[in-house]
Amino acid sequence: MISLYQKTWKEINNEVASNVQKLRKRKKISQKELAERSGVSLGSIKRFEQTGEISLQSLTKIAIALRAENEMEALFTQPNFESIEEILNGQN
């Protein structure tokens, strides 16, 4: 089914940031401890959790520190085809 509503980049970023924050809290890791474990500055982690803004490199470091690197590696690996043409083009 094709959705008539498409999320904006900002909504997606905020959702990712929220998911990372929930994972961090579930693992009982403070922002400061995550900064130390990941090598990402505390300010960057705070900004990310508040605004969703972060570099890909820093996000990857955070994922590794939270032991969620498999989720990062899985991005874009299982494409959802929208047409038969895309499936045929993807076989080349």
mmCIF file of C-alpha atoms in Angstrom:
data_model
loop_
_atom_site.group_PDB
_atom_site.id
_atom_site.type_symbol
_atom_site.label_atom_id
_atom_site.label_comp_id
_atom_site.label_asym_id
_atom_site.label_seq_id
_atom_site.Cartn_x
_atom_site.Cartn_y
_atom_site.Cartn_z
ATOM 1 C CA MET A 1 0.000 0.000 0.000
ATOM 2 C CA ILE A 2 1.322 3.429 -0.928
ATOM 3 C CA SER A 3 1.079 6.019 1.819
ATOM 4 C CA LEU A 4 -0.163 9.492 0.941
ATOM 5 C CA TYR A 5 1.822 10.892 3.852
ATOM 6 C CA GLN A 6 5.587 10.913 3.668
ATOM 7 C CA LYS A 7 7.620 11.853 6.719
ATOM 8 C CA THR A 8 10.024 14.750 6.429
ATOM 9 C CA TRP A 9 13.751 14.337 7.023
ATOM 10 C CA LYS A 10 13.323 16.220 10.294
ATOM 11 C CA GLU A 11 10.610 13.845 11.520
ATOM 12 C CA ILE A 12 12.754 10.832 10.649
ATOM 13 C CA ASN A 13 15.822 12.312 12.368
ATOM 14 C CA ASN A 14 13.792 13.076 15.496
ATOM 15 C CA GLU A 15 12.396 9.549 15.539
ATOM 16 C CA VAL A 16 15.897 8.059 15.254
ATOM 17 C CA ALA A 17 17.126 10.346 18.043
ATOM 18 C CA SER A 18 14.194 9.315 20.230
ATOM 19 C CA ASN A 19 14.909 5.638 19.583
ATOM 20 C CA VAL A 20 18.585 6.096 20.468
ATOM 21 C CA GLN A 21 17.638 7.945 23.648
ATOM 22 C CA LYS A 22 15.212 5.161 24.649
ATOM 23 C CA LEU A 23 17.893 2.526 24.022
ATOM 24 C CA ARG A 24 20.426 4.515 26.052
ATOM 25 C CA LYS A 25 18.004 4.843 28.962
ATOM 26 C CA ARG A 26 16.978 1.183 28.779
ATOM 27 C CA LYS A 27 20.649 0.260 29.113
ATOM 28 C CA LYS A 28 20.908 2.732 32.040
ATOM 29 C CA ILE A 29 23.661 4.760 30.374
ATOM 30 C CA SER A 30 23.851 8.490 31.017
ATOM 31 C CA GLN A 31 24.570 10.958 28.243
ATOM 32 C CA LYS A 32 27.965 11.586 29.826
ATOM 33 C CA GLU A 33 28.797 7.881 29.906
ATOM 34 C CA LEU A 34 27.680 7.471 26.300
ATOM 35 C CA ALA A 35 29.961 10.352 25.324
ATOM 36 C CA GLU A 36 32.885 8.650 27.032
ATOM 37 C CA ARG A 37 32.134 5.236 25.509
ATOM 38 C CA SER A 38 31.550 6.544 21.994
ATOM 39 C CA GLY A 39 34.104 9.327 21.722
ATOM 40 C CA VAL A 40 31.321 11.716 20.687
ATOM 41 C CA SER A 41 31.205 14.955 22.656
ATOM 42 C CA LEU A 42 28.571 15.340 25.348
ATOM 43 C CA GLY A 43 27.305 18.465 23.578
ATOM 44 C CA SER A 44 26.787 16.533 20.348
ATOM 45 C CA ILE A 45 24.856 13.810 22.149
ATOM 46 C CA LYS A 46 22.650 16.357 23.907
ATOM 47 C CA ARG A 47 22.024 18.202 20.632
ATOM 48 C CA PHE A 48 21.228 14.946 18.844
ATOM 49 C CA GLU A 49 18.690 13.853 21.446
ATOM 50 C CA GLN A 50 17.045 17.289 21.399
ATOM 51 C CA THR A 51 17.110 18.114 17.675
ATOM 52 C CA GLY A 52 17.955 14.930 15.768
ATOM 53 C CA GLU A 53 21.040 16.598 14.276
ATOM 54 C CA ILE A 54 24.287 14.585 14.179
ATOM 55 C CA SER A 55 26.917 13.503 11.695
ATOM 56 C CA LEU A 56 26.793 10.004 10.263
ATOM 57 C CA GLN A 57 30.210 9.298 11.774
ATOM 58 C CA SER A 58 29.025 10.275 15.259
ATOM 59 C CA LEU A 59 25.785 8.311 14.873
ATOM 60 C CA THR A 60 27.808 5.233 13.929
ATOM 61 C CA LYS A 61 30.063 5.689 16.975
ATOM 62 C CA ILE A 62 26.973 5.955 19.192
ATOM 63 C CA ALA A 63 25.484 2.826 17.626
ATOM 64 C CA ILE A 64 28.690 0.899 18.334
ATOM 65 C CA ALA A 65 28.774 2.146 21.936
ATOM 66 C CA LEU A 66 25.148 1.015 22.388
ATOM 67 C CA ARG A 67 25.871 -2.311 20.649
ATOM 68 C CA ALA A 68 23.423 -1.449 17.874
ATOM 69 C CA GLU A 69 25.913 -1.497 14.997
ATOM 70 C CA ASN A 70 23.998 -4.283 13.232
ATOM 71 C CA GLU A 71 21.030 -1.958 12.872
ATOM 72 C CA MET A 72 23.276 0.669 11.302
ATOM 73 C CA GLU A 73 24.763 -1.846 8.884
ATOM 74 C CA ALA A 74 21.276 -3.032 7.917
ATOM 75 C CA LEU A 75 20.170 0.391 6.642
ATOM 76 C CA PHE A 76 19.139 0.247 2.994
ATOM 77 C CA THR A 77 20.046 -3.432 2.613
ATOM 78 C CA GLN A 78 16.491 -4.671 2.114
ATOM 79 C CA PRO A 79 14.885 -2.264 -0.347
ATOM 80 C CA ASN A 80 11.133 -2.077 -0.677
ATOM 81 C CA PHE A 81 10.454 -2.212 -4.387
ATOM 82 C CA GLU A 82 7.709 0.071 -5.637
ATOM 83 C CA SER A 83 7.332 -1.417 -9.105
ATOM 84 C CA ILE A 84 8.176 -4.424 -11.257
ATOM 85 C CA GLU A 85 10.561 -2.172 -13.170
ATOM 86 C CA GLU A 86 12.580 -1.491 -9.998
ATOM 87 C CA ILE A 87 12.817 -5.239 -9.348
ATOM 88 C CA LEU A 88 14.040 -5.900 -12.860
ATOM 89 C CA ASN A 89 16.528 -3.019 -12.729
ATOM 90 C CA GLY A 90 17.827 -4.250 -9.377
ATOM 91 C CA GLN A 91 18.788 -7.629 -10.846
ATOM 92 C CA ASN A 92 21.568 -6.138 -12.972
#
